[in-house]
Short mmCIF file of C-alpha atoms and ligand atoms in Angstrom, two decimals:
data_model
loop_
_atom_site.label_atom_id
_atom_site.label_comp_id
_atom_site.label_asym_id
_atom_site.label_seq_id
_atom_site.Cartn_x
_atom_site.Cartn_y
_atom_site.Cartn_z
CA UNK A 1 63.08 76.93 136.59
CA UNK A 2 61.97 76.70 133.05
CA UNK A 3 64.84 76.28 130.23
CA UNK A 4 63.29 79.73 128.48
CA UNK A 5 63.02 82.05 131.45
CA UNK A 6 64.61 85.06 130.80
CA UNK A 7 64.62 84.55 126.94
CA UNK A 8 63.63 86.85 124.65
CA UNK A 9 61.38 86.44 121.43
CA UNK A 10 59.28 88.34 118.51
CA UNK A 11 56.32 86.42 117.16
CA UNK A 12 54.50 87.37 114.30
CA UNK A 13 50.88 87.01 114.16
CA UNK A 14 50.39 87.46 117.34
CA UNK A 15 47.17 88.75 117.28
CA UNK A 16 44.84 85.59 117.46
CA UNK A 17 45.00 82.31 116.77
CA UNK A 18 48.24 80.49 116.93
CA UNK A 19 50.30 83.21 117.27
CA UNK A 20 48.63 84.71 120.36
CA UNK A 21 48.55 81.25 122.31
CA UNK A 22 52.47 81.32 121.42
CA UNK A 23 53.04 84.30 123.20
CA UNK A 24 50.83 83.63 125.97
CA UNK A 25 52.57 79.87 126.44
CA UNK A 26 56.15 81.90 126.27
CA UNK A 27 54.95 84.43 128.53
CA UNK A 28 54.21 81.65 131.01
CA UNK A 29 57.92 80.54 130.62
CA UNK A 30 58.89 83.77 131.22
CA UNK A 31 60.09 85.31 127.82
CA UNK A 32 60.15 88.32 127.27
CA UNK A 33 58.87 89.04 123.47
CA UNK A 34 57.96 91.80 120.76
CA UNK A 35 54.47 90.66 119.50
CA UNK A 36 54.22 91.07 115.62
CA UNK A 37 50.46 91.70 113.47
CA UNK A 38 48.73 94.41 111.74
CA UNK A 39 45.63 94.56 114.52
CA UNK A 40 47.26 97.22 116.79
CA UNK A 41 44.06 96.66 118.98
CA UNK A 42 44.42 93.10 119.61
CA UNK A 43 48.28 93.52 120.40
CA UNK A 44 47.51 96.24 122.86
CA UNK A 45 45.45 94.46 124.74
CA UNK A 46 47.63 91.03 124.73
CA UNK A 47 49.98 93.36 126.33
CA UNK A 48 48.16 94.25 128.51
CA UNK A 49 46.73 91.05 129.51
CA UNK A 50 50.23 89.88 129.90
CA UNK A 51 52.06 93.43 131.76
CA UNK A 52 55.65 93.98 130.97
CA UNK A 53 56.28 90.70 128.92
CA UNK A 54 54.59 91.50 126.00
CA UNK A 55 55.54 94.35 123.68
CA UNK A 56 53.35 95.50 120.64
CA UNK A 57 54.67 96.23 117.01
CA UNK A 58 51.79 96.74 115.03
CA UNK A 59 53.38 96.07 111.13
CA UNK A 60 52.78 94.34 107.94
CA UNK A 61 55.51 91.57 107.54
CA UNK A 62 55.17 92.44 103.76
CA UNK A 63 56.90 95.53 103.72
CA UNK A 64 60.71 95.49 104.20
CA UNK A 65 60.88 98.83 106.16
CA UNK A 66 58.27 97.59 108.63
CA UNK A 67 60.06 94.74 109.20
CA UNK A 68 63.82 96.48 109.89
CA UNK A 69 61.02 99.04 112.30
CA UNK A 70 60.10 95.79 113.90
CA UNK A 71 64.06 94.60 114.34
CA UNK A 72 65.13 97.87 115.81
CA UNK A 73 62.22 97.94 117.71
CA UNK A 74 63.05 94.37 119.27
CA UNK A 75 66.96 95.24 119.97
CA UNK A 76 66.36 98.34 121.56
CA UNK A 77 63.66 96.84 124.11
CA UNK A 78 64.63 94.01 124.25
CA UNK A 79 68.58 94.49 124.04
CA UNK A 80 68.78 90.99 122.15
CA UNK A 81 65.94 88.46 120.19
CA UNK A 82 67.12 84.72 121.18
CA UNK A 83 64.02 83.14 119.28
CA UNK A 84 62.35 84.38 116.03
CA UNK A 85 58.85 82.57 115.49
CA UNK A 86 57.70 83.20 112.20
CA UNK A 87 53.93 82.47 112.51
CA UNK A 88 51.86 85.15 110.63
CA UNK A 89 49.81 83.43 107.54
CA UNK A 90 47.13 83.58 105.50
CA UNK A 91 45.15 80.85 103.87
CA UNK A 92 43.21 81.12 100.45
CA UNK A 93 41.58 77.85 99.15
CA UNK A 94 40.01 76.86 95.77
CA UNK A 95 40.40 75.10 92.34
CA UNK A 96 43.61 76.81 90.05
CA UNK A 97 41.10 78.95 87.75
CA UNK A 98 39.24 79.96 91.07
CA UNK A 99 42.49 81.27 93.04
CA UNK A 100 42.45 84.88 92.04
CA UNK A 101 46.09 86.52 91.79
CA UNK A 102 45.45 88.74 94.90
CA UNK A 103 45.12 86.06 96.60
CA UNK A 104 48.00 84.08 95.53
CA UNK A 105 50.27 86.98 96.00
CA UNK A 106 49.02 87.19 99.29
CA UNK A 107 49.83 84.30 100.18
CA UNK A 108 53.35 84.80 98.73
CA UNK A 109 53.83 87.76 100.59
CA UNK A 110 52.59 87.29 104.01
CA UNK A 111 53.41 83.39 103.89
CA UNK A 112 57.10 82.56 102.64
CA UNK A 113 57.93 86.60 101.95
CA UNK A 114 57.28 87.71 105.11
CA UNK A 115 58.83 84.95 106.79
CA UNK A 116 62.50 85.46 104.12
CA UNK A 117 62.13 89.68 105.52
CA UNK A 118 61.65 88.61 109.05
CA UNK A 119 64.93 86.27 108.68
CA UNK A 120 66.80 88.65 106.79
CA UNK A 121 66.13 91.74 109.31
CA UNK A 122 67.60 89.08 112.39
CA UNK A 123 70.20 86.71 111.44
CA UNK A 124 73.03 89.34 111.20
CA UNK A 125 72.09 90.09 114.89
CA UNK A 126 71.86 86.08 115.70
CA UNK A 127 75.12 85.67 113.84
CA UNK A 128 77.07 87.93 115.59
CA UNK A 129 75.94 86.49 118.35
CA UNK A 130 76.11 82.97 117.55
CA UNK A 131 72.96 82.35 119.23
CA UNK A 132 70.02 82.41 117.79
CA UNK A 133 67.01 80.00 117.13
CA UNK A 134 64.49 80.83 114.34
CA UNK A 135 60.66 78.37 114.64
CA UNK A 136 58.90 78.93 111.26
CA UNK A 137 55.09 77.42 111.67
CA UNK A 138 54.68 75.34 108.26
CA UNK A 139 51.82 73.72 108.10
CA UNK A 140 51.75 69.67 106.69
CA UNK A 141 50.59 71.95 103.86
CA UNK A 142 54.17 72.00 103.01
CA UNK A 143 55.10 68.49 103.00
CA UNK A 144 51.65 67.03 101.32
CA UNK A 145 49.68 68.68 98.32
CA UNK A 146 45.87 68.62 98.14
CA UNK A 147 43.28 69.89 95.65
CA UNK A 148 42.09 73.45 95.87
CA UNK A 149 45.50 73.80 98.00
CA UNK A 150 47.64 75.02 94.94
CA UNK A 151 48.57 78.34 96.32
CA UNK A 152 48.73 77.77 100.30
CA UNK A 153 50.70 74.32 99.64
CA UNK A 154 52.99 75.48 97.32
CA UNK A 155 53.46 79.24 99.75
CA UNK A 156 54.14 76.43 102.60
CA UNK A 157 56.52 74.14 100.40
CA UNK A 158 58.71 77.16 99.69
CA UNK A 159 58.86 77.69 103.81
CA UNK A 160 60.13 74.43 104.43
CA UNK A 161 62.77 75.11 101.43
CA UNK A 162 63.42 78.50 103.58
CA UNK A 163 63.63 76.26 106.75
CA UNK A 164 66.31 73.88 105.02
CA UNK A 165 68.36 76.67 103.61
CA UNK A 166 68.59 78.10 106.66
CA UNK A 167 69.26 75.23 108.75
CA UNK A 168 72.76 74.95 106.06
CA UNK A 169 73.52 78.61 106.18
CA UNK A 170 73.47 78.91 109.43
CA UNK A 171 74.82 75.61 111.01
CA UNK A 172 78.58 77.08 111.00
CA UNK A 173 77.14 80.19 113.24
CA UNK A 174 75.83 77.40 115.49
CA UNK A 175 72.14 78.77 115.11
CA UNK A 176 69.25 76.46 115.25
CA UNK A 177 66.24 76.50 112.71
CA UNK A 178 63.58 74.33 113.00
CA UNK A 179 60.04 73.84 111.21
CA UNK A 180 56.57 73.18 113.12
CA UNK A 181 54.17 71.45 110.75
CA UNK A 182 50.74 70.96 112.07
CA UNK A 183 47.51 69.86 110.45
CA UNK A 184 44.48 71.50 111.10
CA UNK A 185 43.83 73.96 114.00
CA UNK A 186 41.02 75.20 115.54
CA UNK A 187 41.16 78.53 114.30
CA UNK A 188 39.38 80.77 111.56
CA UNK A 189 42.31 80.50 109.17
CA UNK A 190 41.35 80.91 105.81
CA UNK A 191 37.76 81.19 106.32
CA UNK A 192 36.87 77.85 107.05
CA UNK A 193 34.63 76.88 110.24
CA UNK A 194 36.98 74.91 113.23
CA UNK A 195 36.37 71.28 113.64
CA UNK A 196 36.20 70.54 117.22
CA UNK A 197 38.81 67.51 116.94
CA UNK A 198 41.22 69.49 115.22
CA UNK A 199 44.62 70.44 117.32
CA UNK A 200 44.01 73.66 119.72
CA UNK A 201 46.07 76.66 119.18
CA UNK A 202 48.01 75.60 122.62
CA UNK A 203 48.84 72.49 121.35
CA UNK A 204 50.82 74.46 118.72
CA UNK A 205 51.98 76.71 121.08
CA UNK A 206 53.70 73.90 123.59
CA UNK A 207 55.39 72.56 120.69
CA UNK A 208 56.77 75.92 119.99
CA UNK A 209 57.60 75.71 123.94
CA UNK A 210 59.32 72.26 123.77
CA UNK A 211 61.03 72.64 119.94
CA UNK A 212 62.68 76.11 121.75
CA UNK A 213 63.46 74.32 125.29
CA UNK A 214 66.25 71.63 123.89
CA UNK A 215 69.10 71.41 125.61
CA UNK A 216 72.04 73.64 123.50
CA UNK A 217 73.52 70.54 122.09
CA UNK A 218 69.78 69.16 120.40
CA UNK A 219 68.00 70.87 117.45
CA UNK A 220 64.48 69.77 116.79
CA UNK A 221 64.25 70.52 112.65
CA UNK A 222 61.17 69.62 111.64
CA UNK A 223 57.77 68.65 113.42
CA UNK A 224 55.02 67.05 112.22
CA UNK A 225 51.71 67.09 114.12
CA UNK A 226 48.39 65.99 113.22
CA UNK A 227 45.12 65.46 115.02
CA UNK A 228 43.38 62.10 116.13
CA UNK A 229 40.37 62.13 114.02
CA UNK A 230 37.84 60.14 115.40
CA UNK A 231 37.68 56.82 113.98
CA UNK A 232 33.88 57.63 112.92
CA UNK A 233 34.89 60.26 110.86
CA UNK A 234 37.80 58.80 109.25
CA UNK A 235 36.05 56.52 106.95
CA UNK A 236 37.30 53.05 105.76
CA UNK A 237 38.06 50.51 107.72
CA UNK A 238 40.19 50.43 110.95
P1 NAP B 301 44.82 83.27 111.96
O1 NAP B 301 44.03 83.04 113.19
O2 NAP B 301 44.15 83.75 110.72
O3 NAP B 301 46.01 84.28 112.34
C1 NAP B 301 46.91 84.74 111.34
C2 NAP B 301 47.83 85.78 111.95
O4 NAP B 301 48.70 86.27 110.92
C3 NAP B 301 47.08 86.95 112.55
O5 NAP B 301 47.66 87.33 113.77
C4 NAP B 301 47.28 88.04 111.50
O6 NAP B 301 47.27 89.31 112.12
C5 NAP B 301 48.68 87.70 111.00
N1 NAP B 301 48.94 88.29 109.67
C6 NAP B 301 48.29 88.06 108.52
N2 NAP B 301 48.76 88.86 107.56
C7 NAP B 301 49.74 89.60 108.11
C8 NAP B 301 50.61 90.62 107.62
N3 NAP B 301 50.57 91.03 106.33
N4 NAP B 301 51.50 91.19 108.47
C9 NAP B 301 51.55 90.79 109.77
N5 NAP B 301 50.76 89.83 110.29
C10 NAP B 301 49.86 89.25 109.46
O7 NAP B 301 45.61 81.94 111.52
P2 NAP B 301 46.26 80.76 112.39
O8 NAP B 301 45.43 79.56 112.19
O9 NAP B 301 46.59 81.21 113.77
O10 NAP B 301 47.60 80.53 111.55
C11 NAP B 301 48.90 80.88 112.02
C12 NAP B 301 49.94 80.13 111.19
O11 NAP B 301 49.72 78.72 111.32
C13 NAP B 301 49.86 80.43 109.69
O12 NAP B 301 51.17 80.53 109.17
C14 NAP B 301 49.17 79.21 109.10
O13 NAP B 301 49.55 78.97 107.76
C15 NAP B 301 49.70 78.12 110.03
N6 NAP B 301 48.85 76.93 110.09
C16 NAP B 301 47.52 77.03 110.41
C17 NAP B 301 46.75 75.89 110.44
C18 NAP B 301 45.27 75.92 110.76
O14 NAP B 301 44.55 74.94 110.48
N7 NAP B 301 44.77 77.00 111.38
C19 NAP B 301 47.32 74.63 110.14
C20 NAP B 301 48.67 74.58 109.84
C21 NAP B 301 49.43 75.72 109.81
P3 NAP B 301 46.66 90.65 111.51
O15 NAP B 301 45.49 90.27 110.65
O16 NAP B 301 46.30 91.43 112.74
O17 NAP B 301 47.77 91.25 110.73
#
């Protein structure tokens, strides 16, 4: 029997992407989980795809009453949350004096705010508890800077400073916190095309599997995962 059966989760972003092939790889495991975006649509029909495992909650992590909506939500179906994945982002790329502030605050909000609400609305329950295990998807975007990153690197940086906060806040409630760090995915994030060698949504996703299977005694903090780029494309010499 698989170490998450009869677990119970809330994703956010759920409705493509990453997020989605999360909830479909913990729906195979059979968790039980509140799927988090603004695309009502797309949640419906996840939920549909996958009967009486998935439940919508169609919110905007930016707004702190949506979010505490989304927690009550969670408890009352769910009757407890054992795993909070805090997936939902957004990606804006350019030079500094290109980056408007819309976009940067965006990226603020959804990325590292949205992520601090999300945490805020669930440790008290996880706390009381003592049981608890909260996955934040970085992104190597918070570990390593690049130009035209400014904004999404420094929104990522300030999750992994979340992450490590956490992980000392809530080590005397024995509560695990861990941070999933890939590099690029093959998704439309951000507006840029998918390169075919890039990691696949599920490779994300069975990380999130294996980083929430450990054994009670193991936390998995931080994960770093990168594609193989083909040697041809990797220029230099091997
Ligand atoms: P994606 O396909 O664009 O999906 C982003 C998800 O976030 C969507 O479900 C979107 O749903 C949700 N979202 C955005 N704004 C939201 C808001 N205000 N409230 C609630 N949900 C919101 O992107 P992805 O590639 O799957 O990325 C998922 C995560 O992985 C992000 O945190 C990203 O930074 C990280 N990541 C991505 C890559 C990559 O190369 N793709 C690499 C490393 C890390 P709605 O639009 O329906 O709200």
């Amino acid at each position: 029997m698989s170490a998450l059966q009869g677990r119970t989760a809330v994703v956010t972003g759920a409705s493509r992407g990453i997020g989605r092939a999360i909830v479909r790889r913990l729906a195979a495991e059979g968790v039980r989980m509140v799927a988090v975006a603004r695309s009502r649509d797309a949640l419906e029909e996840l939920a549909r795809e996958l009967p009486g495992t998935v439940i919508p909650a169609a919110a905007d992590i930016r707004d702190p009453a949506a979010v505490d909506g989304v927690r009550d939500l969670a408890l009352d179906r769910l009757g407890h949350v054992d795993i909070l994945v805090n997936n939902a982002g957004v990606g804006h790329f350019g030079l500094i004096e290109e980056l408007t502030p819309e976009q940067w605050d965006e990226m603020f909000d959804v990325n590292l705010k949205g992520a601090y609400l999300m945490c805020r609305a669930f440790v008290p329950h996880m706390k009381e508890r003592r049981s608890g295990h909260i996955i934040n998807i970085a992104s190597v975007a918070g570990l390593v800077t690049f130009p035209r990153g400014a904004g999404y690197c420094a929104s990522k940086w300030g999750v992994i400073a979340l992450t490590e906060t956490l992980i000392q806040e809530l080590k005397p409630y024995e509560l695990k916190v861990s941070a999933i760090c890939p590099g690029s995915v093959q998704t439309h994030f951000g507006g840029t095309p998918p390169r075919d060698y890039s990691l696949r949504p599920e490779d994300v996703a069975e990380m999130v599997a294996v980083v929430a299977s450990q054994p009670r005694g193991v936390i998995l903090n931080q994960i770093v995962m990168r594609p193989l780029v083909p040697a041809a494309l990797q220029g230099g010499q091997a």
